[in-house]
Coordinates of C-alpha atoms and ligand atoms in Angstrom, one line a residue:
Chain A
M1 CA -52.8 -80.9 8.7
M2 CA -49.8 -83.5 6.9
S3 CA -51.3 -86.1 4.6
T4 CA -49.7 -89.4 2.5
V5 CA -50.1 -89.3 -0.7
L6 CA -48.1 -92.3 -1.3
E7 CA -47.0 -95.1 0.9
V8 CA -45.0 -98.4 0.5
Q9 CA -45.6 -100.9 3.0
D10 CA -42.8 -104.0 3.8
V11 CA -41.6 -103.7 0.2
A12 CA -39.9 -107.1 -0.9
S13 CA -39.2 -107.5 -4.8
G14 CA -36.4 -108.4 -6.8
Y15 CA -35.6 -109.6 -10.1
G16 CA -36.0 -113.6 -10.6
E17 CA -33.9 -115.4 -7.9
V18 CA -32.1 -112.4 -6.6
Q19 CA -34.6 -110.6 -3.9
I20 CA -32.8 -107.0 -3.7
L21 CA -35.5 -105.3 -1.4
W22 CA -36.3 -106.4 2.0
G23 CA -38.7 -105.1 3.7
V24 CA -39.1 -101.6 2.6
S25 CA -41.2 -99.1 4.2
L26 CA -41.8 -95.5 3.1
R27 CA -44.5 -92.2 3.0
L28 CA -44.5 -89.4 1.2
E29 CA -46.4 -86.5 2.6
E30 CA -48.6 -84.1 0.5
G31 CA -46.5 -81.4 -0.7
K32 CA -43.3 -82.1 0.5
L33 CA -39.8 -82.9 -1.2
T34 CA -38.8 -86.3 0.1
T35 CA -34.9 -88.2 -1.2
L36 CA -34.2 -91.1 -0.9
V37 CA -30.3 -91.7 -1.2
G38 CA -28.4 -94.6 -0.7
S39 CA -24.9 -96.2 -2.4
N40 CA -25.0 -97.8 -5.9
G41 CA -27.1 -100.8 -6.2
V42 CA -29.0 -100.7 -3.3
G43 CA -32.3 -101.1 -5.1
K44 CA -33.5 -97.5 -5.5
T45 CA -34.0 -97.8 -8.7
T46 CA -35.9 -101.0 -8.2
L47 CA -38.2 -99.2 -5.1
L48 CA -39.5 -96.9 -8.2
R49 CA -40.2 -99.5 -10.7
T50 CA -41.8 -101.4 -7.6
V51 CA -44.0 -98.1 -6.9
T52 CA -45.0 -97.6 -11.0
G53 CA -46.1 -101.4 -11.3
L54 CA -43.0 -102.0 -13.4
L55 CA -42.0 -104.7 -10.9
R56 CA -44.4 -106.8 -9.0
P57 CA -43.8 -106.9 -5.2
W58 CA -43.0 -110.3 -3.7
K59 CA -44.5 -109.2 -0.4
G60 CA -45.6 -105.5 1.2
K61 CA -48.3 -103.2 -0.3
V62 CA -48.4 -100.0 -2.4
L63 CA -51.1 -97.4 -1.0
F64 CA -51.8 -94.8 -2.8
Q65 CA -54.2 -91.6 -1.4
G66 CA -55.4 -94.4 1.0
K67 CA -55.6 -96.8 -1.7
D68 CA -54.2 -100.6 -2.4
I69 CA -52.5 -100.2 -6.0
T70 CA -50.7 -103.3 -5.5
R71 CA -51.5 -105.1 -8.4
L72 CA -52.7 -102.2 -10.6
P73 CA -51.2 -102.2 -13.7
P74 CA -48.1 -99.2 -14.7
H75 CA -50.3 -97.1 -17.4
E76 CA -53.5 -97.5 -14.4
R77 CA -51.3 -96.1 -12.0
A78 CA -50.2 -93.4 -14.6
N79 CA -53.9 -92.5 -14.9
A80 CA -54.0 -92.0 -10.7
G81 CA -51.2 -89.6 -10.9
I82 CA -48.1 -91.4 -10.6
A83 CA -44.9 -89.9 -12.2
L84 CA -41.4 -91.2 -12.9
V85 CA -39.1 -89.8 -14.5
P86 CA -36.7 -93.1 -14.8
E87 CA -33.4 -93.2 -14.7
G88 CA -31.8 -93.0 -18.0
R89 CA -34.5 -90.8 -19.0
Q90 CA -36.3 -94.2 -21.3
L91 CA -37.3 -90.7 -23.6
F92 CA -39.2 -91.8 -27.0
T93 CA -35.9 -91.0 -29.1
D94 CA -37.8 -91.4 -32.4
M95 CA -40.4 -89.3 -31.8
T96 CA -40.2 -85.0 -31.7
V97 CA -40.0 -83.5 -28.4
A98 CA -43.2 -82.0 -28.5
E99 CA -44.3 -85.7 -29.2
N100 CA -42.7 -86.7 -26.4
L101 CA -44.1 -83.7 -24.0
E102 CA -47.5 -84.7 -25.6
M103 CA -47.4 -88.6 -24.3
G104 CA -46.0 -87.3 -20.8
A105 CA -50.0 -85.5 -20.9
F106 CA -51.4 -88.8 -22.8
S107 CA -53.3 -90.2 -19.2
R108 CA -57.0 -89.4 -18.8
R109 CA -56.1 -86.9 -15.5
A110 CA -52.9 -85.1 -18.2
I111 CA -55.2 -84.4 -21.1
A112 CA -57.2 -81.6 -19.6
H113 CA -54.3 -79.6 -18.5
R114 CA -52.3 -80.1 -21.7
R115 CA -51.9 -76.4 -22.2
K116 CA -51.4 -75.2 -18.8
N117 CA -48.6 -77.6 -18.5
L118 CA -47.1 -77.2 -21.7
E119 CA -46.8 -73.2 -21.3
R120 CA -45.0 -74.5 -17.7
V121 CA -42.3 -76.7 -18.9
F122 CA -41.6 -74.2 -21.8
D123 CA -41.5 -71.9 -18.5
L124 CA -39.3 -74.1 -16.7
F125 CA -37.1 -75.4 -20.2
P126 CA -37.3 -72.4 -22.3
R127 CA -34.2 -74.1 -24.3
L128 CA -37.4 -77.2 -24.9
K129 CA -39.2 -74.6 -26.7
E130 CA -36.7 -73.9 -29.3
R131 CA -36.2 -77.5 -29.9
Q132 CA -39.8 -78.6 -30.2
Q133 CA -39.5 -80.4 -33.0
Q134 CA -36.6 -82.0 -32.9
K135 CA -35.9 -85.8 -32.5
A136 CA -35.5 -86.3 -28.7
G137 CA -32.9 -88.8 -29.4
T138 CA -30.7 -85.9 -30.8
L139 CA -30.4 -83.8 -28.1
S140 CA -27.7 -83.3 -25.9
G141 CA -27.6 -85.5 -22.3
G142 CA -28.6 -82.3 -20.6
E143 CA -31.8 -81.0 -23.1
Q144 CA -32.8 -84.6 -22.7
Q145 CA -32.9 -84.7 -19.0
M146 CA -34.8 -81.7 -19.2
L147 CA -37.4 -83.5 -21.5
A148 CA -37.4 -86.4 -19.3
V149 CA -38.7 -84.2 -16.3
A150 CA -41.1 -81.9 -18.4
R151 CA -43.1 -84.8 -19.6
G152 CA -42.7 -86.1 -16.2
L153 CA -45.1 -82.4 -15.4
M154 CA -46.9 -83.2 -18.5
A155 CA -48.7 -86.2 -16.6
E156 CA -50.7 -83.1 -14.0
P157 CA -48.9 -85.4 -11.1
E158 CA -50.0 -86.1 -7.9
V159 CA -46.6 -87.2 -7.2
L160 CA -43.5 -87.1 -9.3
M161 CA -40.7 -89.9 -8.8
I162 CA -37.2 -88.8 -9.9
D163 CA -34.5 -91.7 -10.5
E164 CA -31.3 -89.7 -10.7
L165 CA -32.0 -86.0 -11.8
S166 CA -28.7 -84.9 -11.8
L167 CA -26.5 -88.4 -13.1
G168 CA -24.2 -87.0 -15.4
L169 CA -25.4 -83.4 -16.1
S170 CA -22.8 -80.6 -15.7
P171 CA -22.7 -78.9 -12.0
V172 CA -24.4 -75.5 -13.6
L173 CA -27.4 -77.8 -15.0
S174 CA -27.5 -79.6 -12.0
L175 CA -27.5 -77.0 -9.6
S176 CA -30.6 -75.3 -12.2
L177 CA -32.3 -78.9 -11.7
F178 CA -31.9 -78.7 -8.2
E179 CA -33.3 -75.1 -8.0
T180 CA -36.4 -76.4 -10.3
M181 CA -37.0 -79.1 -7.5
R182 CA -36.9 -75.9 -5.1
Q183 CA -39.8 -74.3 -7.0
L184 CA -41.8 -77.1 -7.8
R185 CA -42.1 -78.1 -4.3
A186 CA -42.9 -74.6 -3.7
E187 CA -46.1 -74.7 -6.1
G188 CA -47.0 -77.3 -3.7
L189 CA -46.0 -80.9 -5.7
T190 CA -45.2 -84.0 -3.9
I191 CA -41.4 -85.1 -5.2
L192 CA -39.5 -88.2 -4.5
L193 CA -35.9 -87.3 -5.7
V194 CA -33.5 -90.4 -5.6
E195 CA -30.4 -88.9 -6.2
Q196 CA -26.5 -89.4 -6.6
N197 CA -25.3 -86.2 -5.1
V198 CA -26.4 -86.7 -1.1
H199 CA -25.0 -83.6 -0.6
M200 CA -27.7 -81.3 -2.8
A201 CA -30.3 -83.7 -2.0
L202 CA -30.3 -83.3 2.1
A203 CA -29.9 -80.1 1.5
I204 CA -33.3 -79.1 -0.8
S205 CA -35.2 -82.1 0.8
D206 CA -37.8 -82.3 3.8
Y207 CA -37.6 -85.7 4.8
A208 CA -35.3 -87.8 3.9
Y209 CA -34.9 -91.9 3.5
V210 CA -31.3 -94.0 3.8
L211 CA -31.0 -97.0 2.1
S212 CA -28.5 -99.7 2.4
E213 CA -28.4 -103.6 1.1
G214 CA -32.8 -103.5 0.4
R215 CA -33.4 -101.9 3.7
I216 CA -34.3 -98.6 4.6
W217 CA -30.7 -98.1 6.7
M218 CA -32.5 -94.4 8.7
E219 CA -35.0 -91.9 7.5
G220 CA -35.8 -88.5 9.5
P221 CA -36.1 -84.8 9.0
A222 CA -33.7 -84.4 5.3
R223 CA -31.6 -81.4 8.1
E224 CA -30.9 -84.5 10.9
V225 CA -30.2 -86.9 8.2
A226 CA -27.6 -84.3 6.9
A227 CA -26.0 -83.9 10.2
R228 CA -25.9 -87.3 11.5
E229 CA -22.3 -89.2 12.1
E230 CA -22.2 -91.7 9.7
I231 CA -24.5 -90.1 6.9
R232 CA -21.5 -87.7 6.9
Q233 CA -18.5 -90.3 6.4
A234 CA -20.2 -92.4 4.3
Y235 CA -22.2 -90.4 2.1
L236 CA -21.1 -86.7 2.1
G237 CA -17.1 -87.6 2.6
M238 CA -16.5 -85.9 5.5
Chain B
M1 CA -36.6 -103.5 -77.3
L2 CA -36.7 -100.0 -74.8
A3 CA -40.4 -100.2 -75.4
Q4 CA -40.4 -103.2 -74.0
I5 CA -38.3 -102.9 -70.9
L6 CA -39.9 -99.9 -70.1
A7 CA -43.5 -101.5 -70.2
S8 CA -42.2 -104.3 -67.8
L9 CA -40.5 -102.1 -65.4
V10 CA -43.7 -99.8 -65.2
D11 CA -45.8 -103.0 -65.0
G12 CA -43.5 -104.2 -62.2
I13 CA -43.6 -100.8 -60.0
L14 CA -47.1 -101.1 -59.8
L15 CA -47.6 -104.0 -58.7
G16 CA -44.7 -103.3 -56.5
F17 CA -47.1 -100.4 -54.1
V18 CA -49.0 -103.5 -53.8
Y19 CA -46.7 -105.8 -52.8
G20 CA -45.0 -102.8 -50.4
L21 CA -48.6 -102.3 -49.2
A22 CA -48.5 -105.9 -47.8
A23 CA -44.8 -105.8 -46.2
M24 CA -45.9 -103.1 -44.3
G25 CA -48.2 -105.0 -42.4
L26 CA -45.2 -107.3 -41.1
S27 CA -43.2 -104.6 -40.9
L28 CA -45.3 -102.7 -38.8
I29 CA -45.8 -105.4 -36.6
W30 CA -42.4 -106.4 -36.0
G31 CA -41.7 -103.0 -35.3
V32 CA -44.3 -102.4 -32.5
M33 CA -43.9 -105.4 -31.2
R34 CA -41.0 -107.9 -32.3
V35 CA -43.2 -109.8 -33.7
I36 CA -42.7 -111.6 -37.1
N37 CA -46.2 -112.5 -38.2
L38 CA -46.1 -116.3 -40.4
S39 CA -50.1 -116.0 -40.3
H40 CA -49.8 -112.6 -42.8
G41 CA -49.7 -114.8 -45.9
A42 CA -53.0 -116.3 -44.9
I43 CA -54.0 -113.4 -44.1
M44 CA -53.5 -112.1 -47.7
A45 CA -55.2 -115.2 -48.9
L46 CA -58.4 -114.3 -46.6
G47 CA -58.4 -110.7 -48.2
M48 CA -58.5 -112.6 -51.4
F49 CA -61.3 -114.6 -51.0
G50 CA -63.0 -111.7 -49.2
I51 CA -62.7 -109.6 -52.4
Y52 CA -64.2 -112.8 -54.6
L53 CA -67.4 -113.3 -52.2
T54 CA -68.0 -109.9 -52.4
F55 CA -67.6 -109.7 -55.8
T56 CA -69.1 -113.0 -56.9
H57 CA -72.2 -112.9 -54.6
L58 CA -73.3 -109.7 -54.0
G59 CA -72.0 -108.0 -56.9
L60 CA -70.1 -105.2 -55.1
N61 CA -67.3 -103.3 -56.8
P62 CA -63.6 -104.6 -55.5
Y63 CA -62.4 -101.1 -54.9
L64 CA -65.3 -101.2 -52.4
A65 CA -64.9 -103.8 -51.1
L66 CA -62.5 -103.1 -49.6
L67 CA -63.8 -100.7 -47.2
L68 CA -65.5 -103.7 -45.5
L69 CA -62.7 -105.7 -45.9
A70 CA -60.9 -103.3 -43.7
P71 CA -62.7 -102.9 -40.3
A72 CA -63.3 -106.6 -41.0
S73 CA -59.9 -107.6 -41.3
L74 CA -58.9 -105.1 -38.5
L75 CA -61.4 -106.9 -36.1
F76 CA -59.8 -110.2 -37.6
G77 CA -56.6 -108.5 -36.1
F78 CA -57.6 -108.4 -32.8
L79 CA -59.0 -111.8 -32.6
V80 CA -55.5 -113.3 -33.3
Y81 CA -54.1 -111.1 -31.5
G82 CA -55.9 -111.8 -28.3
V83 CA -55.8 -115.3 -29.2
A84 CA -52.9 -116.4 -29.8
V85 CA -50.1 -113.3 -30.0
H86 CA -50.7 -111.4 -26.4
R87 CA -50.1 -114.2 -23.6
I88 CA -46.3 -115.1 -25.6
I89 CA -46.0 -110.7 -26.6
N90 CA -43.3 -111.2 -24.0
A91 CA -42.1 -114.5 -25.2
P92 CA -38.9 -115.6 -26.8
Y93 CA -39.3 -114.9 -30.4
L94 CA -39.5 -118.5 -31.3
S95 CA -43.2 -118.3 -29.0
S96 CA -44.6 -115.8 -31.7
L97 CA -43.1 -117.3 -35.0
L98 CA -45.1 -121.5 -33.4
A99 CA -48.3 -118.9 -32.5
T100 CA -48.7 -117.4 -35.6
F101 CA -47.4 -120.1 -37.6
A102 CA -50.6 -122.4 -36.3
V103 CA -52.5 -119.4 -36.4
N104 CA -51.6 -119.7 -40.5
M105 CA -52.6 -123.3 -40.1
M106 CA -55.7 -122.9 -38.8
V107 CA -56.8 -120.3 -41.6
I108 CA -55.1 -122.4 -44.4
G109 CA -56.9 -125.5 -43.1
I110 CA -60.6 -124.2 -42.7
G111 CA -59.5 -122.5 -45.7
T112 CA -58.8 -124.9 -47.8
A113 CA -61.6 -126.6 -46.8
V114 CA -64.4 -124.6 -47.8
F115 CA -62.9 -123.2 -51.0
T116 CA -60.6 -126.6 -52.0
T117 CA -57.0 -125.4 -53.1
S118 CA -58.2 -124.8 -56.7
L119 CA -57.7 -121.4 -58.3
Y120 CA -60.2 -118.7 -58.6
N121 CA -60.2 -115.6 -60.1
V122 CA -61.5 -112.3 -59.9
D123 CA -63.6 -111.5 -63.5
F124 CA -63.1 -107.5 -63.1
S125 CA -61.5 -105.4 -65.5
L126 CA -60.7 -101.6 -66.1
G127 CA -59.7 -102.1 -69.3
T128 CA -55.9 -101.1 -70.4
V129 CA -54.7 -97.1 -70.2
R130 CA -52.4 -95.9 -72.8
A131 CA -49.7 -93.8 -73.0
G132 CA -47.4 -93.9 -75.6
V133 CA -45.5 -96.9 -75.7
L134 CA -47.0 -97.9 -72.8
A135 CA -50.6 -100.3 -72.4
L136 CA -51.0 -100.7 -68.7
P137 CA -54.1 -102.8 -67.3
G138 CA -56.9 -100.1 -65.7
T139 CA -56.7 -102.4 -62.3
R140 CA -52.9 -102.4 -61.6
L141 CA -52.8 -98.4 -62.4
A142 CA -55.4 -98.7 -59.8
A143 CA -54.4 -101.4 -57.0
A144 CA -51.0 -98.7 -57.0
A145 CA -53.1 -95.6 -56.2
A146 CA -54.9 -97.2 -54.1
A147 CA -51.9 -98.6 -52.0
V148 CA -50.6 -95.2 -52.2
L149 CA -53.5 -93.8 -50.5
I150 CA -53.4 -96.3 -47.8
T151 CA -49.6 -95.6 -47.0
A152 CA -50.8 -92.2 -46.7
G153 CA -53.1 -93.1 -44.6
L154 CA -51.1 -95.3 -42.0
Y155 CA -48.7 -92.3 -41.7
L156 CA -51.5 -89.8 -41.1
F157 CA -52.5 -92.4 -38.7
L158 CA -49.1 -92.8 -37.5
Y159 CA -48.3 -89.6 -37.4
R160 CA -51.2 -87.1 -36.6
T161 CA -53.7 -89.6 -34.3
R162 CA -53.2 -89.8 -30.2
P163 CA -53.3 -93.6 -30.8
G164 CA -51.4 -93.6 -34.2
K165 CA -48.3 -91.8 -31.5
A166 CA -49.3 -94.2 -28.5
I167 CA -48.9 -96.9 -31.5
R168 CA -45.2 -94.9 -32.2
A169 CA -44.2 -94.7 -28.8
V170 CA -45.1 -98.4 -27.8
A171 CA -42.3 -99.1 -30.8
N172 CA -40.1 -96.9 -29.4
N173 CA -40.1 -97.4 -26.3
R174 CA -42.9 -100.3 -24.3
A175 CA -42.2 -99.6 -20.5
A176 CA -41.6 -96.0 -21.0
A177 CA -44.8 -95.4 -22.9
A178 CA -46.6 -97.3 -20.2
L179 CA -45.6 -94.8 -18.1
M180 CA -47.1 -92.2 -19.8
G181 CA -50.2 -94.2 -19.1
I182 CA -50.5 -95.7 -22.8
P183 CA -52.5 -98.9 -22.2
P184 CA -50.0 -101.7 -23.7
A185 CA -52.0 -104.6 -24.7
Q186 CA -54.9 -101.9 -26.6
T187 CA -51.7 -100.7 -28.2
L188 CA -50.6 -103.8 -29.0
A189 CA -54.1 -105.3 -30.6
L190 CA -53.9 -102.1 -32.5
S191 CA -51.1 -102.9 -34.0
F192 CA -51.2 -106.0 -34.8
G193 CA -54.8 -105.0 -36.7
I194 CA -53.5 -102.3 -38.7
G195 CA -51.0 -105.1 -39.9
T196 CA -53.5 -107.7 -40.2
L197 CA -55.4 -104.7 -42.2
L198 CA -53.0 -104.0 -45.2
A199 CA -51.7 -107.6 -45.8
A200 CA -55.3 -107.9 -46.2
L201 CA -56.2 -105.2 -48.5
A202 CA -53.0 -105.6 -50.2
G203 CA -54.9 -109.3 -51.0
G204 CA -58.0 -107.8 -52.1
L205 CA -55.9 -105.8 -54.4
I206 CA -54.0 -108.3 -55.8
T207 CA -57.5 -110.4 -56.9
T208 CA -58.3 -107.3 -59.4
F209 CA -55.5 -108.6 -61.6
F210 CA -54.6 -112.2 -60.3
P211 CA -56.8 -115.3 -60.0
F212 CA -55.0 -117.3 -56.7
T213 CA -55.9 -119.9 -54.1
I214 CA -56.2 -120.0 -50.7
L215 CA -52.1 -121.3 -50.5
S216 CA -51.2 -118.1 -52.3
G217 CA -50.2 -116.3 -49.6
S218 CA -47.3 -118.2 -49.0
G219 CA -45.7 -116.9 -52.0
Y220 CA -46.4 -113.6 -51.1
Q221 CA -45.3 -113.1 -47.1
S222 CA -42.1 -114.8 -48.6
K223 CA -42.0 -111.3 -51.0
S224 CA -42.9 -109.6 -48.1
F225 CA -40.3 -111.2 -46.0
V226 CA -37.5 -110.3 -48.8
I227 CA -39.4 -106.3 -48.8
C228 CA -38.7 -105.6 -45.8
V229 CA -34.9 -106.9 -45.3
L230 CA -34.8 -104.5 -47.7
G231 CA -36.4 -101.8 -46.6
G232 CA -35.4 -101.6 -43.1
L233 CA -37.3 -104.0 -41.0
G234 CA -39.3 -102.5 -38.6
N235 CA -39.7 -99.0 -41.3
P236 CA -42.8 -99.3 -42.9
L237 CA -42.3 -96.5 -45.2
G238 CA -38.9 -98.3 -46.4
A239 CA -41.3 -101.5 -46.5
L240 CA -43.4 -99.3 -49.3
L241 CA -39.3 -98.8 -51.1
G242 CA -38.4 -102.1 -50.5
G243 CA -41.9 -103.3 -52.9
L244 CA -41.1 -101.2 -55.3
I245 CA -37.8 -103.0 -55.9
L246 CA -38.7 -105.8 -55.7
G247 CA -41.6 -105.2 -58.4
A248 CA -39.0 -103.6 -60.2
M249 CA -37.4 -106.9 -60.1
E250 CA -39.7 -108.9 -61.2
G251 CA -40.9 -106.6 -64.1
L252 CA -37.1 -106.7 -65.3
I253 CA -36.1 -109.8 -64.3
P254 CA -37.7 -112.1 -67.1
I255 CA -36.6 -110.2 -70.2
V256 CA -33.1 -111.5 -69.7
L257 CA -33.8 -115.2 -67.4
P258 CA -36.8 -117.7 -67.4
V259 CA -39.7 -116.3 -64.9
S260 CA -39.1 -119.5 -63.0
W261 CA -35.2 -117.5 -61.7
V262 CA -37.2 -115.0 -60.0
P263 CA -37.4 -115.9 -56.5
V264 CA -33.8 -117.0 -56.9
V265 CA -32.7 -113.9 -57.8
E266 CA -35.2 -112.7 -55.5
F267 CA -33.8 -115.0 -52.2
T268 CA -30.3 -114.6 -53.4
L269 CA -30.7 -111.2 -53.1
F270 CA -32.4 -111.5 -49.8
V271 CA -29.6 -113.5 -48.1
L272 CA -26.8 -111.2 -49.3
I273 CA -28.6 -108.2 -47.7
L274 CA -28.9 -109.9 -44.7
L275 CA -25.2 -110.6 -44.8
I276 CA -24.1 -107.6 -45.9
R277 CA -26.4 -105.1 -44.3
P278 CA -28.4 -106.7 -42.1
S279 CA -30.6 -103.3 -40.9
G280 CA -31.7 -102.8 -44.4
L281 CA -30.9 -101.5 -47.6
L282 CA -32.7 -98.7 -46.2
G283 CA -32.0 -98.8 -42.3
A284 CA -34.2 -99.8 -39.5
R285 CA -35.9 -97.9 -37.3
T286 CA -36.3 -99.2 -33.8
Ligands
LIG1 N1 -33.7 -106.3 -15.1 C1 -32.6 -106.8 -13.8 N2 -32.4 -108.4 -13.5 C2 -31.2 -108.4 -12.5 N3 -31.0 -107.8 -11.4 C3 -31.2 -106.3 -11.7 C4 -32.1 -106.2 -13.2 N4 -31.9 -104.2 -12.4 C5 -31.5 -104.2 -11.4 N5 -30.6 -105.6 -11.4 C6 -29.6 -105.7 -9.5 O1 -30.5 -104.9 -8.4 C7 -29.5 -104.4 -8.0 C8 -29.9 -102.7 -7.3 O2 -30.3 -102.5 -8.9 P1 -31.0 -101.0 -8.6 O3 -31.1 -100.7 -10.1 O4 -32.3 -101.0 -8.0 O5 -29.9 -100.1 -7.4 P2 -29.3 -98.4 -7.6 O6 -29.8 -98.2 -5.9 O7 -30.8 -97.8 -8.1 O8 -28.8 -98.1 -8.1 P3 -27.7 -97.1 -8.7 O9 -27.9 -95.9 -7.9 O10 -27.1 -97.4 -9.8 O11 -28.9 -96.8 -10.2 C9 -28.5 -104.3 -8.7 O12 -27.7 -105.3 -7.5 C10 -28.5 -104.9 -9.7 O13 -27.9 -105.3 -10.5
LIG2 MG1 -30.8 -96.6 -10.3

């Protein structure tokens, strides 16, 4: 039986007078890896900001586990189990790796699971374990991305949303992070992945949405979307 | 001569610990929420009168009275945050300058109505401590020791406790902190409360060796600005070091120049640092 964890209904949003999203709807099914792809500047980050509450929608609703959370402030949404690994990582650069992970587990729901999650992220990213006392701002780009993902996992999320998993990372590290996503998906985590590398994203995902000019242009099982002629031409360069 | 210089230097540095403590409050508030608290001096004056009232009317030892002043000023800080700062926290700097200036005017206005602007003092002494050529007032030594203890307490709080770390996270990246479930308003209110507490306690310590009026805060507030620029605004430990530098200058300058030149030299330095090294001599933290 499939159940929807998070649902975005007809959301419009933007900055100041500029409208970016023009009625976007999407659903995240429990335990599935969903991907949201689209060219630069179409509004992927804007959509994630609306889902986390950093941005208020102009119209439309965000439902989480069936409840309307459209008016909930971001920290309450985090307490409810929505975690975002933001674009540009947004680490606490003046704080240590260990402190960043501790802050990741700040919410009421996460604090009880802190031990278990810390072991888990150190398992996934042994590098971070070695660098626990280092300031996050002094980590390499790849290590920072590992920390950003790890901090998101520390939140004991019901939904983990990742904005640009592989941007700026070496192919080897990107591959290993995609592998991590697959592993988390196998463990039953619900994931929304926003990714520049459309090919990889479609390859590991269950379901895909393609955003174009602030609207969902196409959606479907990832394999079917990957096979569509328009997608192959526009995003996969084939 | 050398003995006199040494005595002035030590005297100034001891005073500098208290200046540093006050400046830390200003610096913390700036570092966490990018608000220049223009009610800083008025709050120091409230701290002074808090100690005066408990000492004169309740006969309370000033150092014990600090233990009462601490929670009272923390609550007062929450109140100021809630009433004057919270709503304009994301507005341009001018709004928060005006809002905290308004609080300053209200406190000074009410304070003047109650206490007038006459000079008060807390008639309290711990005798004189002699060490070689030095003869130091006990209250200055005690105030410096108290300032060090309070600073250590602040650091333990910021680096070892959950709400303390939350304050550092919010200072570092407020949006990311909210994404972690850290409540922004509560954390900012707490930071403002602690900044207020530091200012009030510094004011309280000053009463044990200097007389004061309800207007005295403004002079100390200016010193706090100079210190923050010395130490790097937003860096509380830098503020303590900046306080020591300023204290040392206040001790030494009167040896070569009339006392009235002290602020001139201080503010010349202030402007020079702003021009040459705007991040502060000791470097600002975000
Ligand atoms: N804070 C902001 N203020 C004004 N406009 C913004 C702001 N943030 C984003 N925009 C604009 O909104 C549009 C959508 O931006 P958004 O970041 O959502 O795109 P994106 O799909 O995530 O792009 P990318 O793939 O490059 O990350 C862009 O045109 C961008 O310039
Ligand atoms: Mg983006």
